[in-house]
Amino acid sequence: MSMSISAVHVIVDDPDAAVGFYRDVPGMTVTSEVENEGYRWVTLSPESQPDIQLVLSHPRAGRSEQDGEAVAALLAKGELGSVNLRSSDLEGVSDRAAAHDGVEVVQEPTDQFWGVRDIALRDPAGNLVRIEQSAG
C-alpha cells in the first residue's frame, strides 16, 4: 500500500497577504482558487512536488458562526500549530523573508541539536512556519 500527503490546510485571515507570503518566500505556485459564500480557498504547491497542496482558508469559511469565531480567536493568539517545510535554498528563503512585508523572522537560520538547519517565521496571519535545509 502506498500513501502520501495530499493537502495541508492553513487558516489565514487575509488570503491575499498569505498568498504573497507562501508564493514569494518559500516559492510556491498558486494552483487553484475556489470561492463560496463570500470566502475563498487558495491552493498552492511547490513546483518540485505539485501533488502536495497547501490550502489557505479563512477561519469562518465552511464553519458555523460560533466555530468560526473560536478558530479566529485561536488564529489571533497564534495557537493553530505550525507548518514545516523543506527547501534546497535556506539562505535564499531567509533573504526573501527579510525583504517581505508582513513576515516576522522568529529565528534566523540556525543549526539545531536534532540535526537540521532551519529558520522560523510567522506568516502574515501569525502561523509559525519552520523551513529546514534539505540534505540534497
CSV table of C-alpha atoms in Angstrom, one decimal:
chain,number,residue,atom,x,y,z
A,1,MET,CA,0.0,0.0,0.0
A,2,SER,CA,1.2,3.5,-0.9
A,3,MET,CA,0.2,6.6,1.0
A,4,SER,CA,1.3,10.3,0.8
A,5,ILE,CA,0.1,13.7,2.0
A,6,SER,CA,-2.2,15.3,-0.5
A,7,ALA,CA,-3.2,18.6,1.3
A,8,VAL,CA,-2.5,20.6,4.4
A,9,HIS,CA,-4.9,23.3,5.4
A,10,VAL,CA,-3.6,26.6,6.9
A,11,ILE,CA,-6.1,29.1,8.4
A,12,VAL,CA,-5.4,32.7,7.4
A,13,ASP,CA,-7.3,35.9,8.0
A,14,ASP,CA,-6.1,37.7,4.9
A,15,PRO,CA,-5.8,35.3,1.9
A,16,ASP,CA,-4.0,37.9,-0.3
A,17,ALA,CA,-1.3,38.5,2.2
A,18,ALA,CA,-0.9,34.8,2.8
A,19,VAL,CA,-0.7,34.1,-0.9
A,20,GLY,CA,2.0,36.7,-1.2
A,21,PHE,CA,4.0,35.1,1.7
A,22,TYR,CA,3.7,31.4,0.5
A,23,ARG,CA,4.4,32.4,-3.1
A,24,ASP,CA,7.3,34.8,-2.5
A,25,VAL,CA,9.1,33.4,0.5
A,26,PRO,CA,9.1,29.6,0.1
A,27,GLY,CA,8.4,29.9,-3.6
A,28,MET,CA,5.1,28.0,-4.0
A,29,THR,CA,2.8,28.4,-7.0
A,30,VAL,CA,-1.0,29.1,-6.9
A,31,THR,CA,-2.7,26.1,-8.5
A,32,SER,CA,-6.3,27.0,-7.8
A,33,GLU,CA,-8.8,29.3,-6.2
A,34,VAL,CA,-12.3,28.5,-5.2
A,35,GLU,CA,-14.9,30.9,-3.9
A,36,ASN,CA,-18.1,30.0,-2.0
A,37,GLU,CA,-20.4,32.1,0.2
A,38,GLY,CA,-18.1,35.1,0.3
A,39,TYR,CA,-14.9,33.1,1.2
A,40,ARG,CA,-12.2,31.7,-0.9
A,41,TRP,CA,-9.8,28.8,-0.7
A,42,VAL,CA,-6.5,29.2,-2.4
A,43,THR,CA,-4.3,26.2,-3.1
A,44,LEU,CA,-0.5,26.4,-3.6
A,45,SER,CA,2.0,23.7,-4.4
A,46,PRO,CA,5.8,23.6,-4.6
A,47,GLU,CA,6.9,23.2,-8.2
A,48,SER,CA,9.0,20.2,-7.3
A,49,GLN,CA,6.0,18.4,-5.7
A,50,PRO,CA,2.8,19.5,-7.4
A,51,ASP,CA,0.8,16.7,-5.8
A,52,ILE,CA,1.3,18.3,-2.4
A,53,GLN,CA,-1.2,21.1,-1.8
A,54,LEU,CA,-1.2,23.8,0.8
A,55,VAL,CA,-4.7,25.1,1.1
A,56,LEU,CA,-5.3,28.6,2.6
A,57,SER,CA,-8.7,29.3,4.1
A,58,HIS,CA,-10.4,31.9,6.3
A,59,PRO,CA,-11.3,31.0,9.9
A,60,ARG,CA,-15.0,31.4,9.2
A,61,ALA,CA,-15.1,29.6,5.8
A,62,GLY,CA,-17.3,26.5,5.9
A,63,ARG,CA,-17.9,26.8,9.7
A,64,SER,CA,-20.8,27.9,11.9
A,65,GLU,CA,-20.6,31.4,13.2
A,66,GLN,CA,-19.7,30.1,16.7
A,67,ASP,CA,-16.9,27.8,15.4
A,68,GLY,CA,-15.6,30.5,13.0
A,69,GLU,CA,-15.3,32.9,15.9
A,70,ALA,CA,-13.5,30.3,18.0
A,71,VAL,CA,-11.0,29.5,15.2
A,72,ALA,CA,-10.4,33.2,14.5
A,73,ALA,CA,-9.6,33.7,18.2
A,74,LEU,CA,-7.1,30.9,18.2
A,75,LEU,CA,-5.5,32.3,15.0
A,76,ALA,CA,-5.2,35.7,16.6
A,77,LYS,CA,-3.3,34.1,19.5
A,78,GLY,CA,-1.0,32.2,17.2
A,79,GLU,CA,-2.3,28.9,18.6
A,80,LEU,CA,-3.1,26.9,15.4
A,81,GLY,CA,0.0,24.8,15.2
A,82,SER,CA,2.8,25.2,12.6
A,83,VAL,CA,3.7,24.4,9.0
A,84,ASN,CA,7.0,22.6,8.5
A,85,LEU,CA,8.6,22.9,5.0
A,86,ARG,CA,12.0,21.9,3.5
A,87,SER,CA,14.0,23.9,1.0
A,88,SER,CA,17.2,23.4,-1.0
A,89,ASP,CA,18.0,27.1,-0.6
A,90,LEU,CA,17.5,28.1,3.1
A,91,GLU,CA,19.7,31.2,2.7
A,92,GLY,CA,17.6,32.3,-0.2
A,93,VAL,CA,14.4,31.7,1.9
A,94,SER,CA,16.0,33.8,4.7
A,95,ASP,CA,16.8,36.7,2.3
A,96,ARG,CA,13.3,36.7,0.8
A,97,ALA,CA,11.7,36.5,4.3
A,98,ALA,CA,13.7,39.5,5.5
A,99,ALA,CA,12.7,41.5,2.4
A,100,HIS,CA,9.0,40.6,2.6
A,101,ASP,CA,6.4,42.8,4.3
A,102,GLY,CA,4.3,41.1,7.0
A,103,VAL,CA,6.8,38.4,7.8
A,104,GLU,CA,8.2,38.1,11.3
A,105,VAL,CA,11.5,36.3,11.5
A,106,VAL,CA,11.3,34.4,14.8
A,107,GLN,CA,14.6,32.6,14.4
A,108,GLU,CA,17.4,33.2,11.8
A,109,PRO,CA,18.9,30.1,10.1
A,110,THR,CA,20.3,28.0,12.9
A,111,ASP,CA,21.9,24.6,13.2
A,112,GLN,CA,19.6,22.6,15.5
A,113,PHE,CA,20.7,20.0,18.0
A,114,TRP,CA,18.3,17.4,16.3
A,115,GLY,CA,20.4,17.6,13.1
A,116,VAL,CA,18.8,20.2,10.8
A,117,ARG,CA,19.5,23.8,9.9
A,118,ASP,CA,16.3,25.8,9.8
A,119,ILE,CA,14.6,29.2,10.0
A,120,ALA,CA,11.4,30.0,11.9
A,121,LEU,CA,9.0,32.6,10.6
A,122,ARG,CA,5.4,33.8,11.2
A,123,ASP,CA,3.3,34.3,8.1
A,124,PRO,CA,1.1,37.4,7.9
A,125,ALA,CA,-1.7,35.6,9.9
A,126,GLY,CA,0.7,34.7,12.7
A,127,ASN,CA,1.1,31.0,11.8
A,128,LEU,CA,4.5,29.6,12.7
A,129,VAL,CA,6.4,28.3,9.6
A,130,ARG,CA,9.6,26.4,10.1
A,131,ILE,CA,11.7,25.8,7.0
A,132,GLU,CA,14.6,23.4,7.1
A,133,GLN,CA,17.5,23.0,4.7
A,134,SER,CA,17.2,19.8,2.6
A,135,ALA,CA,20.1,17.5,2.5
A,136,GLY,CA,20.3,17.4,-1.3
